[in-house]
GROMACS .gro file of C-alpha atoms in nm:
model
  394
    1UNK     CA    1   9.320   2.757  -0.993
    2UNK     CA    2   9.315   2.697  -0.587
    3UNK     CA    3   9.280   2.325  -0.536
    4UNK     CA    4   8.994   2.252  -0.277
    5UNK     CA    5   9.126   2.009  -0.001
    6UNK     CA    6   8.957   1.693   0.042
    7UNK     CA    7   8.786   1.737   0.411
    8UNK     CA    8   8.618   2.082   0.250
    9UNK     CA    9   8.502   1.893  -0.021
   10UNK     CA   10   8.341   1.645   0.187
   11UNK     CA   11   8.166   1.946   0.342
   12UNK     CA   12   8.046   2.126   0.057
   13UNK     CA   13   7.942   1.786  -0.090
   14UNK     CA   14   7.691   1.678   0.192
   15UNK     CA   15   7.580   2.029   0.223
   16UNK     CA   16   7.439   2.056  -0.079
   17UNK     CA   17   7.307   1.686  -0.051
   18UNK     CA   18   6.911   1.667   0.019
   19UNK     CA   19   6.824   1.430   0.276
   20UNK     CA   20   6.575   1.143   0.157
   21UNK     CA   21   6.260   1.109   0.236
   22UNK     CA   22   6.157   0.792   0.513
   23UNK     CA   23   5.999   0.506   0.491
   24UNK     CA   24   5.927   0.185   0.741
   25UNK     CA   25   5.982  -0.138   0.640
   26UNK     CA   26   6.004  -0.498   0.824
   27UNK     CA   27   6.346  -0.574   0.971
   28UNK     CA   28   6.367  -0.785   0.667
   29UNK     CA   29   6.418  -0.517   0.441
   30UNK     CA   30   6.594  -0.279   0.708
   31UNK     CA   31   6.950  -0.420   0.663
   32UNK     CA   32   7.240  -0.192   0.545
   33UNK     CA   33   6.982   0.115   0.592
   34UNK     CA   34   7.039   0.405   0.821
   35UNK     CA   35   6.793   0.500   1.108
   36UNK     CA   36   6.541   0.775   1.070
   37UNK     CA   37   6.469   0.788   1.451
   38UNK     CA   38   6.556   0.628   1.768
   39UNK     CA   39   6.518   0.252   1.798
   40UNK     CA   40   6.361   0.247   2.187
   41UNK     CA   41   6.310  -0.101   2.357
   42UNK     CA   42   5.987  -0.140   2.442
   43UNK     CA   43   6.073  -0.471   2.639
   44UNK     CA   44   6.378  -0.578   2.883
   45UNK     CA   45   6.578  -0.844   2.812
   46UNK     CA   46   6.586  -1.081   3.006
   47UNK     CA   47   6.224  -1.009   3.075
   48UNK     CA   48   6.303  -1.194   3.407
   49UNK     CA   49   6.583  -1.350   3.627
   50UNK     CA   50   6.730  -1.607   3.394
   51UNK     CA   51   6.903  -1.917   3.439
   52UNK     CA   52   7.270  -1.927   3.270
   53UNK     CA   53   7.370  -2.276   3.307
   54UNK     CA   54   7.147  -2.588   3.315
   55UNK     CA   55   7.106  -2.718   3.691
   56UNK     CA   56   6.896  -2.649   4.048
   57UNK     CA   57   6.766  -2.351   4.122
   58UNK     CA   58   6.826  -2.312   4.479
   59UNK     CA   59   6.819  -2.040   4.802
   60UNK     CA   60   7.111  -1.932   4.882
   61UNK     CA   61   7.085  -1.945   5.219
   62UNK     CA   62   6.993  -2.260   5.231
   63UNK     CA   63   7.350  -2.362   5.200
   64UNK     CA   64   7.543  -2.647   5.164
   65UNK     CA   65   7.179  -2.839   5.153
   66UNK     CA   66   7.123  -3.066   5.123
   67UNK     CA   67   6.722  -2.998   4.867
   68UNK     CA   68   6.447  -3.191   4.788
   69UNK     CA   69   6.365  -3.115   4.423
   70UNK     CA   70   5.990  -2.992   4.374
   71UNK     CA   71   6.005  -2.927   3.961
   72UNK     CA   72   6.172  -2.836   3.673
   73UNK     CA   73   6.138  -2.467   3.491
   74UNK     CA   74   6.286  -2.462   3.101
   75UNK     CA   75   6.276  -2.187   2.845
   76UNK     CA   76   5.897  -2.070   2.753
   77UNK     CA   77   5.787  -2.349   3.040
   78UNK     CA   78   5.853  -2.142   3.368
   79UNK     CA   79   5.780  -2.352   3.696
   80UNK     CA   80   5.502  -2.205   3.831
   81UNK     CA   81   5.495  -2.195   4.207
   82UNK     CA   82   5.732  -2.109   4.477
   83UNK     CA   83   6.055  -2.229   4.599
   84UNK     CA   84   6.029  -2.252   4.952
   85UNK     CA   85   6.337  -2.353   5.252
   86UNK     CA   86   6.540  -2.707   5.171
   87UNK     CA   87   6.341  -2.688   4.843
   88UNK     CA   88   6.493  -2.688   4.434
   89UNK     CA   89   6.400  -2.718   4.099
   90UNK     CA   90   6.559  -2.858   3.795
   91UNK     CA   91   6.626  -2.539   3.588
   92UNK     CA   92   6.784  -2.544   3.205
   93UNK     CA   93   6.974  -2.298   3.035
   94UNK     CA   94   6.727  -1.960   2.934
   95UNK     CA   95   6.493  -2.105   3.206
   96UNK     CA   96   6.298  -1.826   3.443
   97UNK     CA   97   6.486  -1.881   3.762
   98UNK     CA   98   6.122  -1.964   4.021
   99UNK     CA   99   6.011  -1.720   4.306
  100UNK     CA  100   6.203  -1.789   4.572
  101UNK     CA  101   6.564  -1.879   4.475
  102UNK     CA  102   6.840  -1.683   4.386
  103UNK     CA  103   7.112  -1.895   4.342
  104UNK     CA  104   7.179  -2.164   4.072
  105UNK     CA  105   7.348  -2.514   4.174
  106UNK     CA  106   7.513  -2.591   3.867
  107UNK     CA  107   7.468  -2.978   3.740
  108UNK     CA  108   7.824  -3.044   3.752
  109UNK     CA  109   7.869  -2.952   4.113
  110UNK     CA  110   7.522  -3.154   4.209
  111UNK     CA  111   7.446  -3.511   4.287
  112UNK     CA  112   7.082  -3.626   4.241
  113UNK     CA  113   6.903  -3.931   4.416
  114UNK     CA  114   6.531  -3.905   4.334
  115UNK     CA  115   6.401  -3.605   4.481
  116UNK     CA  116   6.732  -3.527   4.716
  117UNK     CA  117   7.011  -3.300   4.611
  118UNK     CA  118   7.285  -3.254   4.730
  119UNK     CA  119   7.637  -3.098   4.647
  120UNK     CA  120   7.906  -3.301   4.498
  121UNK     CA  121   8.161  -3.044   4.406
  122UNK     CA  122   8.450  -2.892   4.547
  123UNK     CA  123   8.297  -2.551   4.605
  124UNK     CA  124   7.955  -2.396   4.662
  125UNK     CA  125   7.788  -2.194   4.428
  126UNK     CA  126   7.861  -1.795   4.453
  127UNK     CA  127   7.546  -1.603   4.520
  128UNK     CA  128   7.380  -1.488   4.228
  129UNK     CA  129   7.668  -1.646   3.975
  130UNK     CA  130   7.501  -1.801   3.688
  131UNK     CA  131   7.192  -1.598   3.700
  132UNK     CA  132   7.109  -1.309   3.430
  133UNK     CA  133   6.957  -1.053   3.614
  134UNK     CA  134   6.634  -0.906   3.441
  135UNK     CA  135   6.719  -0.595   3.283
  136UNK     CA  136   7.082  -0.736   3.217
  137UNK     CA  137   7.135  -0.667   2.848
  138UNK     CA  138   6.903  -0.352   2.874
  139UNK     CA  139   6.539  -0.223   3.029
  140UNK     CA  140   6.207  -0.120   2.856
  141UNK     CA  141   6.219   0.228   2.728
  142UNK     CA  142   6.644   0.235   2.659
  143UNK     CA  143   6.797   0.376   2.371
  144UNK     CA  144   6.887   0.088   2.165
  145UNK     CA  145   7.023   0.233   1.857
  146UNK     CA  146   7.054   0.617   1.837
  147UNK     CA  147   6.866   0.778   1.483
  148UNK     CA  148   7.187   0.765   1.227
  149UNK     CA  149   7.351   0.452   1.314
  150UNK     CA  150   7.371   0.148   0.985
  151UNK     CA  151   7.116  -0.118   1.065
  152UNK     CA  152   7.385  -0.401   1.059
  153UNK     CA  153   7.288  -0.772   1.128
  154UNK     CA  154   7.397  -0.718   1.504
  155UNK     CA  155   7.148  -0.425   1.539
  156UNK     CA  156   6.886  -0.581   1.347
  157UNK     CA  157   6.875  -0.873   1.630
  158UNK     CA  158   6.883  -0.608   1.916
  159UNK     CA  159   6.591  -0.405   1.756
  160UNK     CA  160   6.414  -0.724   1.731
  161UNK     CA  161   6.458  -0.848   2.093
  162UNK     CA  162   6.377  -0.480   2.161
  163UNK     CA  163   6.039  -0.538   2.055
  164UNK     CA  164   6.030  -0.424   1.675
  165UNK     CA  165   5.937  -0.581   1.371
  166UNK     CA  166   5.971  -0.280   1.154
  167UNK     CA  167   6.156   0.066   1.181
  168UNK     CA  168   6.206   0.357   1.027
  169UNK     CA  169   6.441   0.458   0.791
  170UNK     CA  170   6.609   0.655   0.492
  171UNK     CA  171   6.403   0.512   0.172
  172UNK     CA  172   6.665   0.370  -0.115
  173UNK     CA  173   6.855   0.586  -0.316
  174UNK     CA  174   6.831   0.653  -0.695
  175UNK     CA  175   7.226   0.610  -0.846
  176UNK     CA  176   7.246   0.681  -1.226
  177UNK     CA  177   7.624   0.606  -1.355
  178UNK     CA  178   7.743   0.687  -1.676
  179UNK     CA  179   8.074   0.631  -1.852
  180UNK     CA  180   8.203   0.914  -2.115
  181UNK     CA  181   8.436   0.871  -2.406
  182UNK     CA  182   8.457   0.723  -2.778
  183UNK     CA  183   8.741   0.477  -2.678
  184UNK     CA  184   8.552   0.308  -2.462
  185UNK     CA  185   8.376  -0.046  -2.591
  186UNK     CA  186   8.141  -0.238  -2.367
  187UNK     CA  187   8.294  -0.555  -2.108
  188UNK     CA  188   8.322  -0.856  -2.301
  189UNK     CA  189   8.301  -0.671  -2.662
  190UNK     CA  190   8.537  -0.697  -2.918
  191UNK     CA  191   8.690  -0.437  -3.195
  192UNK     CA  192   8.965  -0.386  -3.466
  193UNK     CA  193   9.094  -0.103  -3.312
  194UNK     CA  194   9.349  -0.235  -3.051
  195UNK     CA  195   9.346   0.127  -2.862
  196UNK     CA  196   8.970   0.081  -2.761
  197UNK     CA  197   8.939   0.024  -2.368
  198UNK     CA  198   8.680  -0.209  -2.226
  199UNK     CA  199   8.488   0.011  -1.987
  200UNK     CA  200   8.490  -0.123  -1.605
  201UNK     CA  201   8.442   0.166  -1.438
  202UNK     CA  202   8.037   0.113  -1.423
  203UNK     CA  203   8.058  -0.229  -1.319
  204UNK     CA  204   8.319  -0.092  -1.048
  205UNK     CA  205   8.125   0.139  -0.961
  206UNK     CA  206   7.810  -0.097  -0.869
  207UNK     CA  207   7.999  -0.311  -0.723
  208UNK     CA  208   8.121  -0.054  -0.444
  209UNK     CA  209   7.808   0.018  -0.372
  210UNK     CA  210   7.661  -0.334  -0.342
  211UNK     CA  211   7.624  -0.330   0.020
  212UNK     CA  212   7.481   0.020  -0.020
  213UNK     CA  213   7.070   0.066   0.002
  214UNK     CA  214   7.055   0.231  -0.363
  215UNK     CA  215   6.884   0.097  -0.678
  216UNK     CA  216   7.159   0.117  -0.954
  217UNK     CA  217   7.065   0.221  -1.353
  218UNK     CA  218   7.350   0.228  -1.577
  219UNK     CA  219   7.304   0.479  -1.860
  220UNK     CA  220   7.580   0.319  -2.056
  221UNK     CA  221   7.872   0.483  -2.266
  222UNK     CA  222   7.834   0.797  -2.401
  223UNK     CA  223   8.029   0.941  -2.669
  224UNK     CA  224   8.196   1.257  -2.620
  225UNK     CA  225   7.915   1.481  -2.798
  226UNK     CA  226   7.774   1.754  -2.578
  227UNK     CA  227   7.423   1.688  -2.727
  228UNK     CA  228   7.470   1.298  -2.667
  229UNK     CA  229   7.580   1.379  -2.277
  230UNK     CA  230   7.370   1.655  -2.191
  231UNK     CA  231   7.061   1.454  -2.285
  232UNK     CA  232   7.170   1.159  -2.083
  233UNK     CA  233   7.180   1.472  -1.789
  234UNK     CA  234   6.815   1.597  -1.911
  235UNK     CA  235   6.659   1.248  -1.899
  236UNK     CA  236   6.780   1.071  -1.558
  237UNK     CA  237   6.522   1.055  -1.278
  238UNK     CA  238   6.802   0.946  -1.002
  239UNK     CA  239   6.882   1.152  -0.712
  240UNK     CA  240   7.231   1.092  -0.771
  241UNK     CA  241   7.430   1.107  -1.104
  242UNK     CA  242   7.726   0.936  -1.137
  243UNK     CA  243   7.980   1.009  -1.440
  244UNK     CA  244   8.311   0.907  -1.506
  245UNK     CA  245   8.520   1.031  -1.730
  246UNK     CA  246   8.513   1.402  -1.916
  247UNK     CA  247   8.571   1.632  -1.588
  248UNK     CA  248   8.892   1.754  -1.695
  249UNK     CA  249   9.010   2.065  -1.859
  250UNK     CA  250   9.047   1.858  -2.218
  251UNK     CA  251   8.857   1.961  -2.568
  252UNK     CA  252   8.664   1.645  -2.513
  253UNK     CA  253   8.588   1.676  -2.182
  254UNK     CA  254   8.236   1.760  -2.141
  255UNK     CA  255   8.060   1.692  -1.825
  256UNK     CA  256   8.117   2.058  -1.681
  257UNK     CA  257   7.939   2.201  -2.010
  258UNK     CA  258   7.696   1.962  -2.034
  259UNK     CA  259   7.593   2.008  -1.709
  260UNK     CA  260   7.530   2.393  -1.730
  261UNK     CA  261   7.345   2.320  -2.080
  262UNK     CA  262   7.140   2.067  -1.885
  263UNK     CA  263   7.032   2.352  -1.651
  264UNK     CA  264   7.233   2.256  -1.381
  265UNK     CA  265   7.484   2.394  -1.172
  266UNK     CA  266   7.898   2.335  -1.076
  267UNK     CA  267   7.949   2.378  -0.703
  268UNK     CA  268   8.320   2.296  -0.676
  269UNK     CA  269   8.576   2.088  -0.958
  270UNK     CA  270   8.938   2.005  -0.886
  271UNK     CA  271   9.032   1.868  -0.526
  272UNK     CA  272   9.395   1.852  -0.366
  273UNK     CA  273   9.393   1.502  -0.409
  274UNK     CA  274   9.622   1.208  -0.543
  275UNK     CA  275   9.477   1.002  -0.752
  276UNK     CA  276   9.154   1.174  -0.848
  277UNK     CA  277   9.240   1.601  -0.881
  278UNK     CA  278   8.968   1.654  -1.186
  279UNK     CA  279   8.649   1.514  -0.957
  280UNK     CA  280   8.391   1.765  -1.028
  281UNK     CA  281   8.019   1.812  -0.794
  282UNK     CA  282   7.726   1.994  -0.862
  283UNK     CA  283   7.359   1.984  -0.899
  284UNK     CA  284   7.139   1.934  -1.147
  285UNK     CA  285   6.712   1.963  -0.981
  286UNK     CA  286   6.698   1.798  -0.709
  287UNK     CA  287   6.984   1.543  -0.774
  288UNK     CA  288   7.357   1.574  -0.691
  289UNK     CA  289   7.593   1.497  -1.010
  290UNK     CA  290   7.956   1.361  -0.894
  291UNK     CA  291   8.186   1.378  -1.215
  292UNK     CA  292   8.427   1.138  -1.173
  293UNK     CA  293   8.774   1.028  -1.302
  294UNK     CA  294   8.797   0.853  -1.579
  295UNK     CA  295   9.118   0.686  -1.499
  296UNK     CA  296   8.982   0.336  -1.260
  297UNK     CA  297   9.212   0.421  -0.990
  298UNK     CA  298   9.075   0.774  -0.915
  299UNK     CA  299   8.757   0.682  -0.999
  300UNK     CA  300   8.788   0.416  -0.701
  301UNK     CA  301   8.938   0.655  -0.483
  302UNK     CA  302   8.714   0.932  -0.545
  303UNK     CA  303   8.385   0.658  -0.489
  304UNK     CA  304   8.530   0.581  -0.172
  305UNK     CA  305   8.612   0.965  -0.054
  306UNK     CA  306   8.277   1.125  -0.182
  307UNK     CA  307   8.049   0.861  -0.366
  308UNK     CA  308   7.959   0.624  -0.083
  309UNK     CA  309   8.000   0.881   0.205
  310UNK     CA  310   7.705   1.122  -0.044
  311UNK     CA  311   7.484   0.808  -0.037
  312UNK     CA  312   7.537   0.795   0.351
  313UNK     CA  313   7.476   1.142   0.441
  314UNK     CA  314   7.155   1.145   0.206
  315UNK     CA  315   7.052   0.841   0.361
  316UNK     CA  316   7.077   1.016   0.702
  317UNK     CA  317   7.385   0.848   0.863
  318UNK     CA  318   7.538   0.998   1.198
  319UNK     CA  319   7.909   0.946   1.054
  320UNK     CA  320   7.919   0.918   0.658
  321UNK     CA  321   8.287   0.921   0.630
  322UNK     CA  322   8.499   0.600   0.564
  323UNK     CA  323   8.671   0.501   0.908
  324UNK     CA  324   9.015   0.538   0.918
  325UNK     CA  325   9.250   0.313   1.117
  326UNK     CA  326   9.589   0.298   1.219
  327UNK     CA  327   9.853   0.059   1.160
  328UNK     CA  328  10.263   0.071   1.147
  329UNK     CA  329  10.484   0.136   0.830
  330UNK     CA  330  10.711  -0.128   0.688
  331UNK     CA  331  10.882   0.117   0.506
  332UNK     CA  332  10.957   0.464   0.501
  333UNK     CA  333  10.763   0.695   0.289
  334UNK     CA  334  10.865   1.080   0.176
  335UNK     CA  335  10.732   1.423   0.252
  336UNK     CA  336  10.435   1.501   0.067
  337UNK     CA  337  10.317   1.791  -0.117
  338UNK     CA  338  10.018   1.970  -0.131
  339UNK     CA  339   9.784   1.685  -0.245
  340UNK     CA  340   9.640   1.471   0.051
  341UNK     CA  341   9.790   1.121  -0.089
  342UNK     CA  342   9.561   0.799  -0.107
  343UNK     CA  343   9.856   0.494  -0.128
  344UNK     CA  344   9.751   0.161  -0.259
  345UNK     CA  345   9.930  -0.092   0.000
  346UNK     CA  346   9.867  -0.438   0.166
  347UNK     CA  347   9.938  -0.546   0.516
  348UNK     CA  348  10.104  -0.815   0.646
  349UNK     CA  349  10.222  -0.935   0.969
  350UNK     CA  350  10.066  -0.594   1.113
  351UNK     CA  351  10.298  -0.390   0.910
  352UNK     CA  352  10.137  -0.179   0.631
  353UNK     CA  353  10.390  -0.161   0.282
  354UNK     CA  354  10.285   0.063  -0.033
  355UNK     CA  355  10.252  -0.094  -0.391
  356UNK     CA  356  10.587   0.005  -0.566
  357UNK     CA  357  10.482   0.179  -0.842
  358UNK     CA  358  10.152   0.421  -0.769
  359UNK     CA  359  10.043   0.501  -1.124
  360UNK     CA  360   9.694   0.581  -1.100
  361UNK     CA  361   9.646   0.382  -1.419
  362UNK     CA  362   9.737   0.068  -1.261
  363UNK     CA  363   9.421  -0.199  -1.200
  364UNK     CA  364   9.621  -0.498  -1.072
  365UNK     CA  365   9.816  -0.253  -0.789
  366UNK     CA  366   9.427  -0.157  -0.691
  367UNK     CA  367   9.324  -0.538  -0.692
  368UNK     CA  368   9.584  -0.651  -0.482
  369UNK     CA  369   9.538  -0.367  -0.212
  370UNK     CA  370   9.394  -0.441   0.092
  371UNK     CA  371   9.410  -0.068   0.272
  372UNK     CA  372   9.490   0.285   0.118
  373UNK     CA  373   9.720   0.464   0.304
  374UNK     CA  374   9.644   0.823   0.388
  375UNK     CA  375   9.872   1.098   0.341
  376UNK     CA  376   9.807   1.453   0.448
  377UNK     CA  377   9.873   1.715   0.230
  378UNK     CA  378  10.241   1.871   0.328
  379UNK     CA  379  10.317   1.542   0.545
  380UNK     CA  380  10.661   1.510   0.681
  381UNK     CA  381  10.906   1.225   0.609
  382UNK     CA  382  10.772   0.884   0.781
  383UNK     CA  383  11.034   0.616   0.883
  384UNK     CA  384  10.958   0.312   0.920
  385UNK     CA  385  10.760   0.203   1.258
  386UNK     CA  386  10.577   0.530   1.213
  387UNK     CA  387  10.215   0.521   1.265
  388UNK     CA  388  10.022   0.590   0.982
  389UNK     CA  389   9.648   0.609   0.920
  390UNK     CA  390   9.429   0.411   0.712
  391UNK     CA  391   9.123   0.328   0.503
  392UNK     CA  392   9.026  -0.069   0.491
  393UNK     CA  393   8.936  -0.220   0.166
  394UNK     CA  394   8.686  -0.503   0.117
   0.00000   0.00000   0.00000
């Protein structure tokens, strides 16, 4: 059987992914979400001429002075006449720089006796220096953040200072996540069989997608029984199901016939990828079913390829796709074959080294990763120095 490479997985994935319906919510509850529509300003900012640095507002042709100081504008407390010829006022920081000046005389270039200013410092002021021009950071009716883009805490403060208190966006997702097999005992249990395997792949699993705008149920451990797994299929309400575990080509693996018995549907299974070949996708109503690995590794590397990107795409995002990165080998590395090659490796001093051994079985290799390093299927030799590209790990 043709493997499917990984970039026309991704494709087939988010085109069979439905896109979520919207919702607007308070900028509160917007964080981590994607935008449904444009975020506009409906404000400038500054709203006016603005004061950068506390001192005299002053004319700048009125040069080198000396002033007689008329009054004082601060933040939210705007002086409110004119500044006429010879005249100043004490302005602060934020301050609305008064009709009539354009210039500010900063306080550590000015002397002040009562009401007379003068300069004291080596050097005038430059016209217009130290003034934030209205309009500056942007004008009523800009783009602010295009429909697509993550609502991160930066953007949350510009749609704010835009003028918005709420916005619209993707609603939260639905992510069901399973975890097939009989050896498999719960975190923290105990048993007399010393080949049972604590099962962390569902805790893994929600933990990737912490930071992720979804609503995580865990269905638990299901024993490899095709009645026992395709009711677990029958009875989730989420709009994505998550399993891990049973997607191979094994007597006990089950998810692919469970599925169909469930009344759903296989789109694609098996991917040119290392770790994670036996990833399986389909549909099952209106969710999307991801059959992962059970081995942790893949499973990681599979949530990071097609899990977290799904929930993005769903959720509406512009680019759902990890971002890639480049940095510089330490080492060299060997052609690859016709997998596309996901390396656990660290990074120090700017240089990027692979863990030594790659099993996909290995946990602690995965924990002490920092970046995976990606390796195109049929890749040539790389020496070290090479530039290589890869994906950041939290």
């Amino acid at each position: 059987m043709t493997l499917l490479p990984v970039a026309d997985a991704q494709a087939r994935l988010f085109a069979m992914a439905p896109r979520v319906a919207t919702e607007t919510v308070s900028l509160a509850q917007a964080a981590g979400r994607w935008t449904a529509a444009p975020v506009i300003a409906r404000r400038s900012q500054p709203a006016a001429d603005l004061s950068a640095m506390d001192g005299y507002a002053i004319r700048f042709a009125d040069l080198p002075g000396q002033w007689r100081v008329i009054g004082e504008s601060a933040a939210g407390r705007a002086f409110a006449g004119p500044v006429g010829p010879g005249e100043a006022a004490r302005v602060f920081t934020g301050a609305a720089m008064p009709t009539g000046t354009d210039s500010v005389l900063v306080q550590e270039e000015a002397a002040r006796d009562g009401d007379t200013l003068r300069l004291s410092g080596e050097g005038p002021p430059v016209l217009g220096k130290s003034v934030r021009r209205k309009g500056l950071d942007f004008n009523a009716g800009d783009t602010l953040i295009v429909a697509g883009e993550r609502l991160t805490p930066a953007r949350i403060a510009l749609a704010a200072t835009g003028g918005h208190g709420e916005l619209t966006v993707a609603r939260r997702l639905r992510v069901a996540i399973l975890a097939t097999g009989d050896e498999l005992i719960a975190p923290g249990a105990t048993s007399d069989d010393p080949l049972t395997l604590p099962e962390g792949n569902s805790a893994m699993l929600a933990a990737m997608l912490a930071d992720l705008p979804v609503d995580v149920e865990s269905l638990g451990i299901i024993p490899d029984r095709l009645d026992a797994l395709t009711a677990a299929f029958t009875g989730s309400q989420a709009d994505i199901v998550v399993t891990t575990g049973g997607a191979s080509v094994g007597d006990h693996d089950l998810v692919r016939p469970a599925l169909e018995v469930a009344g759903g549907a296989v789109n694609f299974w098996r991917i040119a990828i290392r770790p994670g070949k036996p990833m399986l996708a389909g549909t099952l109503g209106d969710a999307v079913v991801l059959g992962l690995p059970g081995n942790p590794v893949s499973a990681f590397v599979t949530a990071t390829l097609f899990l977290r990107p799904l929930i993005a795409a769903m959720a509406g995002a512009r680019h759902p796709l990890p971002r890639t990165l480049t940095a510089t080998l330490a080492e060299s590395l060997p052609a690859n074959d016709h997998r596309q090659d996901y390396l656990r490796a660290t990074i120090s001093n700017g240089r990027v080294a692979t863990a030594a051994i790659q099993d996909s079985s290995m946990l602690a290799t995965l924990a002490r990763a920092d970046c995976l390093i990606v390796r195109a299927s049929h890749a040539p030799a790389a020496q070290t120095g090479d530039t290589v590209e890869i994906i950041a790990l939290a």
